[in-house]
Amino acid sequence: MKSLFLACAAAISAVAAPAFAAAAKGDVIIRHATVVDVEHARTVADQAVVLRGSDIVAVGDDKDIAAKWQAPRSVEGKGQYLIPGLWDMHVHFGGGPELIEENKALLPLYLAHGITTIRDCSGDLPEQVLAWRDEIAGGKLQGPQLFTSGAKIEGLKPVWKGTIEVGSQADVDAAFARLQRDRVDFVKITDSTLDPPLFLYAVARAKQLGLRSSGHIPMALTVQQAVDAGLSSIEHLDYAYKAGVKDEAAIAADFAAKRIDRAAANQRLDQGFDRDVAMAAYRRFAAQDMSVTPTLNGGRILAFLDRDTHADDAYLAYIGPKLRKTYDWRIERAAKATPAEIQARHERYARVAAVLPLLQQAGVTIIAGTDAGFLNSFNYPGIGLHDELGLFVENGLTPAQALSTATRSGPAWFGKLVRYGAVAEGKAADLVLLQKNPLQDIAATRAISTVILRGEVYDRAALDAMLDATRKQVAAWNAATKP
Ligand SMILES: [Zn+2]
């Protein structure tokens, strides 16, 4: 009897086994979603996406995928739009060691706003940020994937803290030895006191060592000199504007020879933009694979502090009191401006913003980055990236082009498009589910219903809980700092 039963069971399983074996196992299946193909600016309806661990393992028509794959967790994507996770390619952490906890509390703000990768462009807590990078990568700390420059390279006695000060080529070489020991993801070079020839030497050295570099270009150099030396990205649209000024080389030479001061140089730059000169420069950028991170929102906030003091911004409830205090520097500086200076600031912002569509037209890769973090007043981690994308569209990009700056440009810059920037098999399971179509209206990136980071699903309730926890933490800090 027993042997008969076994024989029957074997016969049944022999018939049934192939069907079960064909159902491959995933951890999560997203059903019926409209996948946004950012590269080709199109949508693909009724797709299923299977995640296993931190990988996307299958994407295809919902019916086919659901027949082939099983997963314990299912996410309903009907009527929703699935995009690759967003990248904010210009953020800062800093303000001193007593601000470490407040900086750490910014990490969930990025995640809650669909940002799955951030690029830290250096502050004054380089060791701390390097430690967070490794803790996040090791799954010990919740937060977006973090790339960092580590400490930035600067001249002697700079205005910035937490820098590696260099006064000679030997100093630059020593700086790179340290940065390589720190396994930095790229190099940031700024020019508050850095000697222009040393700036070029540092950029060239980075390139020799296979490190990407970005930074602030000295007034005494033309932007093209920095690009020719091997700079990998221009931070802030002002420098792209500068490259479009007809007399840029003469202004740089006059400034280098101390015939004019910075204010006079800026005045000549303000008046000297030439569309043809600019387009020729931008086509060279494109040919030399030079990307631009405009950080337009930061420029807009500072230019219009006279019209909007941001004192009543609801988002301030998510920013710790010591971080808010670092905003004062720029607020006080702006408050001292004369009406003529304010007017000039407004006009300058408009002139610089007008460069954006020219870069796109010339084929330059535009990278979305906010400049959010300490010091940069009211430039908010998380929501700021969505503001930046809105400004991109306002200033002439299509929603698809804007979306690409935040999903594909960052991976492209790091040479990681094989892993990021699309909803496709083999790519990272870093995804955002939106309630509206971002190719029709870029504001749809704000309508987030689910964020997936390294295969971990955060639904709206989980994201709201994350925001809530930050707000409560900040409220507790506020209460503790009241006299
Ligand atoms: Zn910055």
Tab-separated table of N, CA, C and O in Angstrom, residues 50 104 138 171 174 229 240 274 284 334 341 392 397 408 411 428 435 445:
chain	number	residue	atom	x	y	z
A	50	VAL	N	10.456	42.158	-12.074
A	50	VAL	CA	10.794	41.249	-10.973
A	50	VAL	C	12.138	41.643	-10.384
A	50	VAL	O	13.112	41.873	-11.115
A	104	LYS	N	23.292	63.579	9.382
A	104	LYS	CA	22.874	62.181	9.193
A	104	LYS	C	21.354	62.092	9.002
A	104	LYS	O	20.861	61.254	8.239
A	138	GLY	N	27.321	48.795	2.968
A	138	GLY	CA	27.323	47.521	3.706
A	138	GLY	C	25.988	47.178	4.344
A	138	GLY	O	25.878	46.187	5.061
A	171	ASP	N	52.715	69.035	-2.788
A	171	ASP	CA	51.516	69.002	-1.931
A	171	ASP	C	50.350	68.334	-2.673
A	171	ASP	O	49.579	67.568	-2.085
A	174	ALA	N	50.845	64.666	-2.723
A	174	ALA	CA	50.550	64.097	-1.398
A	174	ALA	C	49.043	64.043	-1.163
A	174	ALA	O	48.513	63.081	-0.589
A	229	ALA	N	42.553	70.576	-19.542
A	229	ALA	CA	43.415	69.899	-18.557
A	229	ALA	C	42.816	68.570	-18.114
A	229	ALA	O	43.517	67.718	-17.570
A	240	ALA	N	29.593	77.815	-17.101
A	240	ALA	CA	29.217	77.572	-18.502
A	240	ALA	C	28.907	78.905	-19.181
A	240	ALA	O	29.267	79.129	-20.331
A	274	ASP	N	28.070	86.008	-25.672
A	274	ASP	CA	27.841	85.979	-27.113
A	274	ASP	C	27.365	84.586	-27.507
A	274	ASP	O	28.043	83.591	-27.256
A	284	ARG	N	32.321	72.133	-28.110
A	284	ARG	CA	33.603	71.554	-27.684
A	284	ARG	C	33.425	70.762	-26.390
A	284	ARG	O	33.968	69.673	-26.249
A	334	ALA	N	23.073	88.798	1.887
A	334	ALA	CA	22.044	89.275	0.941
A	334	ALA	C	21.334	90.515	1.494
A	334	ALA	O	20.955	91.410	0.742
A	341	GLU	N	22.239	96.405	-6.445
A	341	GLU	CA	22.864	95.068	-6.390
A	341	GLU	C	21.809	93.961	-6.506
A	341	GLU	O	22.027	92.939	-7.161
A	392	PHE	N	14.532	73.316	-14.692
A	392	PHE	CA	15.077	72.885	-15.987
A	392	PHE	C	14.010	73.020	-17.083
A	392	PHE	O	14.282	73.506	-18.177
A	397	LEU	N	14.130	72.919	-21.096
A	397	LEU	CA	14.275	71.485	-21.382
A	397	LEU	C	12.887	70.865	-21.472
A	397	LEU	O	11.935	71.353	-20.879
A	408	ARG	N	19.880	59.465	-15.686
A	408	ARG	CA	20.906	58.891	-16.574
A	408	ARG	C	22.228	59.661	-16.561
A	408	ARG	O	23.299	59.076	-16.742
A	411	PRO	N	24.706	58.430	-13.589
A	411	PRO	CA	25.357	57.168	-13.953
A	411	PRO	C	26.324	57.325	-15.128
A	411	PRO	O	27.405	56.725	-15.127
A	428	ALA	N	20.136	47.893	-11.439
A	428	ALA	CA	19.905	47.955	-9.990
A	428	ALA	C	18.412	48.097	-9.693
A	428	ALA	O	17.698	48.792	-10.410
A	435	GLN	N	2.558	58.462	-9.452
A	435	GLN	CA	1.127	58.406	-9.759
A	435	GLN	C	0.791	59.067	-11.093
A	435	GLN	O	-0.304	58.887	-11.611
A	445	THR	N	7.279	63.847	-10.793
A	445	THR	CA	8.317	63.193	-9.965
A	445	THR	C	8.040	63.399	-8.476
A	445	THR	O	8.596	62.702	-7.643
